[in-house]
CSV table of C-alpha atoms in Angstrom, one decimal:
chain,number,residue,atom,x,y,z
A,21,MET,CA,120.9,45.3,112.9
A,22,TYR,CA,118.8,48.1,111.4
A,23,LYS,CA,118.6,46.5,107.9
A,24,GLU,CA,114.8,46.1,107.9
A,25,GLN,CA,114.3,49.8,109.0
A,26,ILE,CA,116.8,51.0,106.3
A,27,ASP,CA,115.1,48.9,103.6
A,28,ALA,CA,111.6,50.2,104.5
A,29,TYR,CA,112.9,53.7,104.6
A,30,MET,CA,114.5,53.5,101.1
A,31,ASP,CA,111.4,51.9,99.6
A,32,GLY,CA,109.5,55.0,100.6
A,33,GLN,CA,112.1,57.4,99.1
A,34,LYS,CA,112.3,56.1,95.5
A,35,GLU,CA,110.4,58.9,93.8
A,36,ARG,CA,112.3,61.6,95.7
A,37,MET,CA,115.6,60.0,94.7
A,38,ILE,CA,114.6,60.1,91.1
A,39,GLU,CA,113.5,63.7,91.3
A,40,ASP,CA,116.7,64.8,93.1
A,41,LEU,CA,118.8,63.0,90.5
A,42,LYS,CA,116.9,64.7,87.7
A,43,THR,CA,117.8,68.0,89.3
A,44,LEU,CA,121.5,67.3,89.1
A,45,ILE,CA,121.4,65.8,85.6
A,46,ARG,CA,119.7,68.9,84.2
A,47,ILE,CA,122.9,70.9,85.1
A,48,ASP,CA,125.6,70.9,82.5
A,49,SER,CA,128.5,70.5,84.8
A,50,GLN,CA,131.4,70.0,82.4
A,51,ARG,CA,134.5,71.9,83.4
A,52,THR,CA,134.7,75.2,81.7
A,53,GLU,CA,136.9,78.4,82.0
A,54,ALA,CA,137.5,79.5,85.6
A,55,LYS,CA,135.8,82.5,86.9
A,56,PRO,CA,136.1,84.4,90.1
A,57,GLY,CA,134.9,82.0,92.9
A,58,MET,CA,134.3,79.3,90.3
A,59,PRO,CA,137.5,77.4,89.8
A,60,TYR,CA,135.9,75.0,87.2
A,61,GLY,CA,133.4,77.4,85.6
A,62,GLU,CA,129.7,78.2,86.0
A,63,GLY,CA,128.3,74.7,85.5
A,64,ALA,CA,130.5,73.1,88.1
A,65,ALA,CA,129.6,75.8,90.6
A,66,ALA,CA,125.9,75.5,89.9
A,67,VAL,CA,125.8,71.8,90.4
A,68,LEU,CA,127.7,72.1,93.7
A,69,LYS,CA,125.1,74.7,94.8
A,70,ALA,CA,122.3,72.2,93.9
A,71,GLY,CA,124.2,69.4,95.7
A,72,LEU,CA,124.6,71.6,98.9
A,73,GLU,CA,120.9,72.3,99.0
A,74,LEU,CA,120.1,68.5,98.8
A,75,MET,CA,122.6,67.9,101.6
A,76,GLU,CA,121.0,70.6,103.7
A,77,LYS,CA,117.5,69.1,103.1
A,78,ALA,CA,118.9,65.7,104.3
A,79,GLY,CA,119.8,67.3,107.6
A,80,LEU,CA,123.6,67.1,107.2
A,81,GLN,CA,126.0,69.7,108.4
A,82,THR,CA,127.3,71.2,105.2
A,83,LYS,CA,130.4,73.2,104.0
A,84,ASN,CA,131.4,74.6,100.7
A,85,TYR,CA,135.2,74.5,100.1
A,86,GLU,CA,135.4,77.6,97.8
A,87,ASN,CA,133.5,75.7,95.0
A,88,TYR,CA,136.1,72.9,94.8
A,89,VAL,CA,134.1,70.4,96.8
A,90,ILE,CA,131.1,70.4,99.2
A,91,THR,CA,130.7,68.2,102.2
A,92,GLY,CA,127.9,66.9,104.4
A,93,ASP,CA,128.6,65.5,107.8
A,94,LEU,CA,126.6,62.8,109.7
A,95,TYR,CA,127.1,63.1,113.4
A,96,PRO,CA,129.7,65.8,113.1
A,97,GLU,CA,130.2,66.0,116.8
A,98,LYS,CA,131.8,62.5,116.8
A,99,GLU,CA,135.1,61.4,115.6
A,100,LYS,CA,135.0,60.8,111.9
A,101,GLN,CA,135.5,57.2,110.7
A,102,LEU,CA,134.3,57.2,107.1
A,103,ASP,CA,134.6,59.4,104.0
A,104,ILE,CA,132.3,58.7,101.0
A,105,LEU,CA,133.5,60.5,97.9
A,106,ALA,CA,131.5,61.1,94.7
A,107,HIS,CA,131.7,63.8,92.0
A,108,LEU,CA,129.2,65.9,90.1
A,109,ASP,CA,131.2,67.0,87.1
A,110,VAL,CA,130.7,65.2,83.8
A,111,VAL,CA,132.5,64.4,80.6
A,112,PRO,CA,131.7,66.1,77.3
A,113,VAL,CA,128.6,65.1,75.3
A,114,SER,CA,128.0,64.5,71.6
A,115,GLU,CA,125.0,65.2,69.4
A,116,ASP,CA,124.3,61.5,68.9
A,117,TRP,CA,122.1,60.8,71.9
A,118,THR,CA,118.9,59.0,70.8
A,119,VAL,CA,116.9,58.2,74.0
A,120,THR,CA,116.9,61.8,75.2
A,121,ALA,CA,119.2,64.9,75.1
A,122,PRO,CA,122.2,64.6,77.5
A,123,PHE,CA,120.9,67.1,80.1
A,124,GLU,CA,117.2,66.3,79.8
A,125,PRO,CA,116.8,63.3,82.1
A,126,LYS,CA,114.3,60.7,81.1
A,127,VAL,CA,112.9,57.6,82.9
A,128,THR,CA,112.0,54.7,80.7
A,129,ASP,CA,112.2,50.9,80.9
A,130,GLY,CA,113.4,50.9,84.4
A,131,ARG,CA,116.3,53.2,83.7
A,132,ILE,CA,117.1,56.9,84.0
A,133,TYR,CA,119.0,58.4,81.1
A,134,GLY,CA,121.1,61.5,81.1
A,135,ARG,CA,124.8,62.6,81.3
A,136,GLY,CA,126.0,61.8,84.8
A,137,SER,CA,123.2,59.4,85.7
A,138,ALA,CA,125.8,56.6,86.2
A,139,ASP,CA,129.0,58.7,86.4
A,140,ASP,CA,128.6,60.0,89.0
A,141,LYS,CA,125.5,61.9,89.9
A,142,GLY,CA,123.3,58.8,90.4
A,143,PRO,CA,125.8,57.2,92.8
A,144,ALA,CA,126.1,60.6,94.6
A,145,ILE,CA,122.4,60.6,95.1
A,146,ALA,CA,122.5,56.9,96.4
A,147,ALA,CA,125.2,57.9,98.9
A,148,LEU,CA,123.3,61.0,100.0
A,149,TYR,CA,120.2,59.0,100.7
A,150,ALA,CA,122.2,56.5,102.6
A,151,MET,CA,123.3,59.3,104.9
A,152,LYS,CA,119.8,60.7,105.0
A,153,ALA,CA,118.4,57.3,106.0
A,154,VAL,CA,120.8,56.9,108.9
A,155,LYS,CA,120.1,60.4,110.0
A,156,GLU,CA,116.3,60.3,109.9
A,157,LEU,CA,116.1,56.8,111.4
A,158,GLY,CA,118.1,58.1,114.3
A,159,ILE,CA,120.6,55.2,114.2
A,160,PRO,CA,123.1,56.0,117.0
A,161,LEU,CA,126.5,55.7,115.2
A,162,ALA,CA,129.5,55.5,117.4
A,163,ARG,CA,131.6,57.5,114.9
A,164,GLY,CA,130.8,60.0,112.2
A,165,ALA,CA,130.7,59.9,108.4
A,166,ARG,CA,131.2,62.6,105.7
A,167,LEU,CA,129.9,62.8,102.2
A,168,ILE,CA,132.4,64.7,99.9
A,169,LEU,CA,131.0,65.8,96.5
A,170,GLY,CA,133.6,67.2,94.1
A,171,SER,CA,133.6,68.9,90.7
A,172,ASP,CA,136.8,68.0,88.9
A,173,GLU,CA,137.2,64.3,88.9
A,174,GLU,CA,137.0,64.0,85.1
A,175,CYS,CA,139.8,66.5,84.6
A,176,GLY,CA,142.4,65.3,87.2
A,177,SER,CA,140.9,65.6,90.6
A,178,SER,CA,142.5,68.9,91.6
A,179,ASP,CA,139.3,69.5,93.6
A,180,LEU,CA,140.4,66.7,96.0
A,181,ARG,CA,144.0,67.9,96.2
A,182,TYR,CA,142.6,71.2,97.3
A,183,TYR,CA,140.3,69.6,99.8
A,184,TYR,CA,142.9,67.3,101.3
A,185,SER,CA,145.3,70.2,101.6
A,186,LYS,CA,142.9,71.5,104.2
A,187,GLU,CA,141.5,68.3,105.8
A,188,THR,CA,142.8,65.0,106.8
A,189,GLU,CA,141.4,61.8,105.3
A,190,ALA,CA,139.2,59.5,107.3
A,191,PRO,CA,140.5,56.1,108.5
A,192,MET,CA,138.3,54.5,105.8
A,193,SER,CA,137.0,55.8,102.5
A,194,PHE,CA,135.1,54.6,99.5
A,195,THR,CA,133.8,56.1,96.3
A,196,PRO,CA,130.7,54.9,94.4
A,197,ASP,CA,132.3,55.7,91.1
A,198,ALA,CA,133.0,52.4,89.5
A,199,ASP,CA,131.6,48.8,89.7
A,200,PHE,CA,130.3,46.4,92.2
A,201,PRO,CA,131.5,44.3,93.9
A,202,LEU,CA,134.5,46.4,94.9
A,203,ILE,CA,137.8,47.7,93.4
A,204,HIS,CA,140.8,47.4,95.6
A,205,LEU,CA,143.6,47.8,93.0
A,206,GLU,CA,143.9,50.6,90.5
A,207,LYS,CA,146.6,50.7,87.9
A,208,GLY,CA,149.2,53.4,87.8
A,209,SER,CA,149.0,56.0,85.1
A,210,LEU,CA,151.2,58.2,82.9
A,211,ASN,CA,149.7,61.0,80.9
A,212,LYS,CA,152.1,63.1,78.9
A,213,THR,CA,151.9,65.8,76.1
A,214,PHE,CA,154.4,65.6,73.2
A,215,GLU,CA,154.9,68.1,70.4
A,216,ALA,CA,157.0,69.0,67.3
A,217,SER,CA,157.4,72.1,65.2
A,218,PHE,CA,158.2,72.2,61.5
A,219,PRO,CA,158.2,74.7,58.6
A,220,ALA,CA,155.0,75.4,56.8
A,221,CYS,CA,154.5,73.6,53.5
A,222,GLU,CA,153.1,75.5,50.5
A,223,ALA,CA,153.2,72.7,48.0
A,224,LEU,CA,149.8,71.1,47.1
A,225,PRO,CA,148.1,68.8,48.1
A,226,ARG,CA,148.7,69.6,51.7
A,227,ILE,CA,147.2,69.1,55.2
A,228,LEU,CA,146.2,72.4,56.9
A,229,SER,CA,144.9,71.0,60.2
A,230,VAL,CA,144.0,67.9,62.1
A,231,ASP,CA,142.0,68.0,65.4
A,232,GLY,CA,140.4,65.4,67.7
A,233,GLY,CA,139.7,64.6,71.3
A,234,GLN,CA,138.7,66.8,74.2
A,235,LYS,CA,139.7,64.7,77.2
A,236,VAL,CA,142.8,62.6,77.6
A,237,ASN,CA,140.9,59.9,79.5
A,238,VAL,CA,138.4,59.4,76.6
A,239,VAL,CA,139.0,57.6,73.3
A,240,PRO,CA,138.2,60.3,70.8
A,241,GLY,CA,135.0,59.5,68.9
A,242,LYS,CA,135.3,62.2,66.3
A,243,ALA,CA,138.2,63.9,64.5
A,244,LYS,CA,138.4,66.5,61.7
A,245,ALA,CA,141.0,67.5,59.1
A,246,VAL,CA,141.1,70.3,56.6
A,247,VAL,CA,143.1,69.6,53.4
A,248,GLU,CA,143.8,71.6,50.3
A,249,GLY,CA,144.2,70.4,46.7
A,250,VAL,CA,143.0,66.8,47.1
A,251,LEU,CA,140.9,65.5,44.2
A,252,GLU,CA,137.5,64.2,45.4
A,253,ASP,CA,137.7,60.9,43.6
A,254,LEU,CA,140.9,60.0,45.3
A,255,LEU,CA,139.4,61.0,48.7
A,256,ALA,CA,136.2,59.0,48.0
A,257,ALA,CA,138.3,55.9,47.2
A,258,ALA,CA,140.5,56.3,50.3
A,259,ALA,CA,137.5,56.9,52.5
A,260,LYS,CA,135.6,53.9,51.3
A,261,GLU,CA,138.6,51.6,51.9
A,262,THR,CA,139.2,53.2,55.4
A,263,GLU,CA,135.5,52.8,56.3
A,264,GLU,CA,135.5,49.2,55.4
A,265,SER,CA,138.8,48.2,57.1
A,266,LEU,CA,138.5,50.3,60.3
A,267,HIS,CA,134.7,50.4,60.8
A,268,VAL,CA,134.4,54.1,61.0
A,269,GLN,CA,132.2,56.7,59.2
A,270,ILE,CA,133.7,59.3,57.0
A,271,GLN,CA,132.1,62.4,55.4
A,272,TRP,CA,133.6,65.5,53.8
A,273,THR,CA,132.5,68.9,52.7
A,274,GLU,CA,134.0,70.8,49.8
A,275,MET,CA,135.0,74.4,50.5
A,276,GLY,CA,136.5,75.7,47.2
A,277,ASN,CA,140.0,74.2,46.9
A,278,LYS,CA,139.8,73.0,50.5
A,279,THR,CA,138.0,70.0,52.0
A,280,GLU,CA,136.9,69.4,55.5
A,281,ILE,CA,137.0,65.7,56.4
A,282,GLU,CA,135.3,64.2,59.5
A,283,VAL,CA,135.8,60.8,60.9
A,284,LYS,CA,133.5,59.2,63.4
A,285,GLY,CA,134.7,56.3,65.5
A,286,ALA,CA,133.5,55.2,68.9
A,287,SER,CA,134.2,56.8,72.3
A,288,ALA,CA,135.2,54.7,75.3
A,289,HIS,CA,136.9,55.2,78.6
A,290,ALA,CA,140.7,55.4,78.3
A,291,SER,CA,141.1,52.5,80.8
A,292,THR,CA,139.4,50.2,78.2
A,293,PRO,CA,140.5,51.7,74.9
A,294,GLN,CA,139.9,48.4,73.1
A,295,GLN,CA,136.2,49.0,73.5
A,296,GLY,CA,136.4,52.2,71.4
A,297,ILE,CA,137.5,53.2,67.9
A,298,ASN,CA,140.0,56.0,67.9
A,299,ALA,CA,138.8,58.6,65.4
A,300,VAL,CA,142.1,60.5,65.4
A,301,THR,CA,144.3,57.5,64.5
A,302,ALA,CA,141.7,56.4,62.0
A,303,LEU,CA,141.8,59.8,60.4
A,304,LEU,CA,145.6,59.6,60.2
A,305,VAL,CA,145.3,56.2,58.4
A,306,LEU,CA,143.0,57.9,55.9
A,307,LEU,CA,145.4,60.8,55.3
A,308,GLN,CA,148.2,58.3,54.7
A,309,LYS,CA,146.3,57.0,51.7
A,310,LEU,CA,146.2,60.4,50.0
A,311,PRO,CA,149.0,61.8,47.8
A,312,PHE,CA,150.2,64.8,49.8
A,313,ALA,CA,153.3,66.7,48.8
A,314,PRO,CA,156.4,65.6,50.7
A,315,CYS,CA,157.0,67.9,53.7
A,316,GLU,CA,158.2,67.7,57.3
A,317,GLY,CA,154.7,68.1,58.7
A,318,VAL,CA,153.4,65.0,56.9
A,319,GLU,CA,156.5,63.1,57.8
A,320,LYS,CA,155.8,63.9,61.5
A,321,LEU,CA,152.2,62.7,61.2
A,322,ASN,CA,153.4,59.4,59.8
A,323,GLN,CA,156.1,59.0,62.5
A,324,MET,CA,153.4,59.7,65.2
A,325,LEU,CA,151.2,57.0,63.7
A,326,GLU,CA,154.1,54.6,63.8
A,327,LEU,CA,154.2,55.1,67.6
A,328,PHE,CA,150.4,55.1,68.1
A,329,PRO,CA,149.1,52.7,65.4
A,330,HIS,CA,145.4,52.6,64.9
A,331,GLY,CA,143.9,49.8,66.9
A,332,GLU,CA,146.9,49.2,69.1
A,333,THR,CA,146.1,49.7,72.7
A,334,ASP,CA,148.9,48.0,74.6
A,335,GLY,CA,151.8,50.4,74.0
A,336,ALA,CA,153.9,47.9,72.0
A,337,SER,CA,155.1,50.4,69.4
A,338,LEU,CA,156.3,52.6,72.1
A,339,GLY,CA,158.2,49.7,73.7
A,340,VAL,CA,156.2,49.5,76.9
A,341,LYS,CA,153.9,46.5,76.4
A,342,MET,CA,153.7,44.8,79.8
A,343,GLU,CA,151.3,42.7,82.0
A,344,ASP,CA,151.1,41.0,85.3
A,345,ASP,CA,148.8,38.5,87.0
A,346,ILE,CA,147.6,41.0,89.7
A,347,SER,CA,146.6,43.9,87.6
A,348,GLY,CA,146.5,42.8,83.9
A,349,ALA,CA,148.0,44.5,80.9
A,350,LEU,CA,149.1,48.0,80.2
A,351,THR,CA,146.7,50.1,78.1
A,352,MET,CA,147.5,53.2,75.9
A,353,ASN,CA,145.2,55.8,74.4
A,354,LEU,CA,146.0,58.8,72.2
A,355,GLY,CA,143.3,61.1,73.7
A,356,VAL,CA,143.9,64.6,72.4
A,357,PHE,CA,145.5,65.7,69.2
A,358,HIS,CA,146.1,68.9,67.2
A,359,PHE,CA,148.1,69.6,64.0
A,360,ASP,CA,148.4,72.8,62.0
A,361,GLU,CA,150.8,74.0,59.3
A,362,THR,CA,153.8,74.5,61.7
A,363,HIS,CA,153.0,72.5,64.9
A,364,LEU,CA,151.8,69.2,66.2
A,365,THR,CA,150.8,68.3,69.8
A,366,GLY,CA,149.3,65.2,71.3
A,367,THR,CA,148.5,63.9,74.7
A,368,PHE,CA,148.3,60.2,75.7
A,369,ASP,CA,146.7,58.3,78.5
A,370,SER,CA,148.3,55.1,79.8
A,371,ARG,CA,147.2,52.7,82.6
A,372,ILE,CA,150.2,50.8,84.1
A,373,PRO,CA,150.1,47.4,85.9
A,374,VAL,CA,151.8,47.0,89.2
A,375,CYS,CA,154.9,45.6,87.5
A,376,GLY,CA,155.5,49.0,85.8
A,377,SER,CA,157.9,51.6,87.0
A,378,ASP,CA,159.4,54.9,85.8
A,379,GLU,CA,162.4,53.0,84.7
A,380,THR,CA,160.4,50.6,82.5
A,381,MET,CA,157.6,53.0,81.5
A,382,THR,CA,158.3,56.7,81.7
A,383,LYS,CA,161.9,56.6,80.5
A,384,VAL,CA,161.1,54.2,77.7
A,385,VAL,CA,158.1,56.3,76.4
A,386,GLU,CA,160.2,59.4,76.5
A,387,LYS,CA,163.1,57.7,74.6
A,388,SER,CA,160.7,56.4,71.9
A,389,LEU,CA,159.2,59.8,71.3
A,390,GLU,CA,162.4,61.7,71.4
A,391,GLU,CA,164.0,59.3,68.9
A,392,LYS,CA,161.3,60.3,66.4
A,393,GLY,CA,162.0,64.0,67.0
A,394,PHE,CA,159.2,64.8,69.5
A,395,SER,CA,159.7,66.8,72.7
A,396,VAL,CA,158.0,65.3,75.7
A,397,GLU,CA,156.5,66.7,78.8
A,398,LYS,CA,158.6,65.7,81.8
A,399,GLY,CA,157.3,64.1,85.0
A,400,THR,CA,157.0,60.8,86.8
A,401,MET,CA,154.2,58.2,86.6
A,402,ASN,CA,151.3,58.0,89.0
A,403,PRO,CA,151.8,54.9,91.0
A,404,PRO,CA,149.3,52.1,91.4
A,405,HIS,CA,146.9,52.1,94.3
A,406,TYR,CA,146.3,48.9,96.4
A,407,VAL,CA,144.3,48.0,99.5
A,408,ASP,CA,144.6,44.7,101.2
A,409,PRO,CA,141.6,42.5,100.2
A,410,GLN,CA,141.6,41.1,103.7
A,411,SER,CA,141.2,44.4,105.4
A,412,ASP,CA,138.2,45.3,107.5
A,413,LEU,CA,137.1,47.9,105.0
A,414,VAL,CA,137.1,45.5,102.0
A,415,ARG,CA,135.5,42.6,103.9
A,416,THR,CA,132.8,44.7,105.4
A,417,LEU,CA,131.8,46.3,102.1
A,418,LEU,CA,131.8,43.0,100.3
A,419,GLY,CA,129.6,41.6,103.0
A,420,CYS,CA,127.0,44.3,102.5
A,421,PHE,CA,127.1,43.7,98.7
A,422,GLU,CA,126.6,40.0,99.2
A,423,THR,CA,123.7,40.5,101.6
A,424,TYR,CA,121.7,42.4,99.0
A,425,THR,CA,122.7,40.7,95.8
A,426,GLY,CA,123.3,37.1,96.9
A,427,ILE,CA,126.4,37.3,94.6
A,428,LYS,CA,129.8,36.3,96.0
A,429,GLY,CA,131.9,39.5,96.2
A,430,GLU,CA,135.5,39.3,95.0
A,431,PRO,CA,137.7,42.4,94.9
A,432,LEU,CA,138.7,43.6,91.5
A,433,ALA,CA,141.6,45.3,89.8
A,434,ILE,CA,141.0,47.9,87.2
A,435,GLY,CA,142.9,50.2,84.8
A,436,GLY,CA,140.9,53.3,85.7
A,437,GLY,CA,141.9,55.6,88.5
A,438,THR,CA,139.1,56.6,90.9
A,439,TYR,CA,138.6,59.3,93.4
A,440,VAL,CA,140.3,57.3,96.1
A,441,HIS,CA,143.5,56.6,94.2
A,442,HIS,CA,145.7,58.6,96.5
A,443,LEU,CA,144.0,57.8,99.7
A,444,LYS,CA,145.7,55.3,102.1
A,445,ASN,CA,142.7,53.2,102.8
A,446,GLY,CA,140.1,53.9,100.1
A,447,VAL,CA,138.3,51.6,97.6
A,448,ALA,CA,135.8,52.0,94.8
A,449,PHE,CA,132.5,50.5,95.7
A,450,GLY,CA,129.6,50.5,93.2
A,451,CYS,CA,127.4,51.5,91.6
A,452,ALA,CA,127.2,49.5,88.4
A,453,MET,CA,126.3,45.9,88.6
A,454,PRO,CA,128.5,43.2,87.1
A,455,GLY,CA,127.8,42.7,83.4
A,456,VAL,CA,125.9,46.0,82.9
A,457,ASP,CA,127.3,48.5,80.4
A,458,ASN,CA,125.7,51.8,81.4
A,459,ALA,CA,127.4,53.7,78.6
A,460,MET,CA,129.6,55.7,81.0
A,461,HIS,CA,131.4,58.4,79.0
A,462,GLY,CA,129.3,57.5,76.0
A,463,ASP,CA,126.0,58.3,74.3
A,464,ASN,CA,122.7,57.4,76.1
A,465,GLU,CA,124.3,57.0,79.5
A,466,PHE,CA,121.9,55.5,82.0
A,467,MET,CA,121.5,54.2,85.6
A,468,GLU,CA,119.3,51.2,86.3
A,469,LEU,CA,116.7,52.4,88.9
A,470,GLU,CA,116.7,49.2,90.9
A,471,THR,CA,120.5,49.4,91.1
A,472,LEU,CA,120.2,53.0,92.3
A,473,PHE,CA,117.8,52.1,95.0
A,474,MET,CA,119.7,49.0,96.1
A,475,SER,CA,122.9,50.9,96.2
A,476,ALA,CA,121.4,53.4,98.6
A,477,LYS,CA,120.5,50.5,100.9
A,478,ILE,CA,123.9,48.9,100.6
A,479,PHE,CA,125.6,52.2,101.4
A,480,ALA,CA,123.4,52.9,104.4
A,481,ASN,CA,124.2,49.4,105.9
A,482,ALA,CA,127.9,49.9,105.1
A,483,ILE,CA,127.8,53.2,107.1
A,484,VAL,CA,126.3,51.5,110.1
A,485,LYS,CA,128.8,48.6,110.0
A,486,LEU,CA,131.9,50.7,109.4
A,487,CYS,CA,131.0,53.5,111.9
A,488,GLY,CA,129.7,51.2,114.5
A,489,ILE,CA,126.7,51.6,117.0
A,490,GLU,CA,127.1,53.7,120.1
A,491,GLN,CA,127.7,51.0,122.8
A,492,GLU,CA,125.6,52.6,125.6
A,493,THR,CA,122.6,53.0,123.3
A,494,SER,CA,123.1,49.5,121.8
A,495,ASP,CA,123.1,47.9,125.3
A,496,ARG,CA,119.7,49.5,126.0
A,497,LYS,CA,118.1,48.1,122.9
């Protein structure tokens, strides 16, 4: 019921959808320093303002929750049945984009390029137009729906914690912040910071600093070090060997007796670290090849590399390698790292299968790091999230997907945590099609336009099916 009307409506909205998505992409909404009334900085506040204006134009009843999240309600006078959650913040960008600049959206070859096009501004627009279609077509829902757009998903989802401290979750929820067909199981996670202090080393050659990574949930694609007293011919030989064996790019700049070294690997999402090349650990491998004067700081770097070997993504060296049939294998990523003359600090991201626990994961990691002389941030793991694949929510959403794609929809398990991880009855639903790598978190991120348009249709039909049709009106049709 209403599918034909929804499809015809969406087909007439394609250009508007593209233009609205461009509006959001143009805003650099990376999290920055908080300011009064802007908990995540100016860019995040600006993109929420733009999103609120789009919601208002769509005829939704809107509310701004102190620049943490914004909401738009469809049939707000009725009991709420469904929450749709998307986010407008984005991960950092590099200077290596080639199709267009990250915040200059470009449409070409059936795709729209720009940071956030796939994660998660494009899906947010698809969800907004789904709400707009139901509203403007006057489809008489029995219960209401709410679109929630946040601004801190990439840095821990504190925006949702704030929102749900004030509001209750709907009986059903989904987030278009992953892949089709549907994700009903998300691994647990453990992100911790470890550190060590040591006396400064004056003997040459020596390492003055090492830095890499900005976000713990991203494989660091670049890392830098400053060294002193290293002969260039030794560095050149070590760099060549490292480039060939680890498939990274290395360059350096002489600054008197000091040298700045930069290693370029490949970024990837921390839930799939095997798809990236960690520039931090590659840089540490390079530094091991150079004849630095013995000192405690160098020893600590070597000990850390023993626990986080380059190319190892399963946590084996930390003693936590594990796997189960439901959710797959554990993954481990050293995401942020800093070293100076007297201090070292690192933060790792791990995704834990259902078989993991604080006993087999948290305590083991802490013990492994402490035995090497590192102090470790305390805290328990974030448990896995699971929704019954036979639930009404899962079966209805998969049915909508199958209707539009002709592909049999099977629920998936993933390593990444989505916006619904802590909701009782929430799943991830869209917007990337199976087999499509849209460079999420990487350079030249894009959204396929046909996927964008189809997703809006799927979401609109899902809203109708999940919220139901008002019985009295339905009987008169």
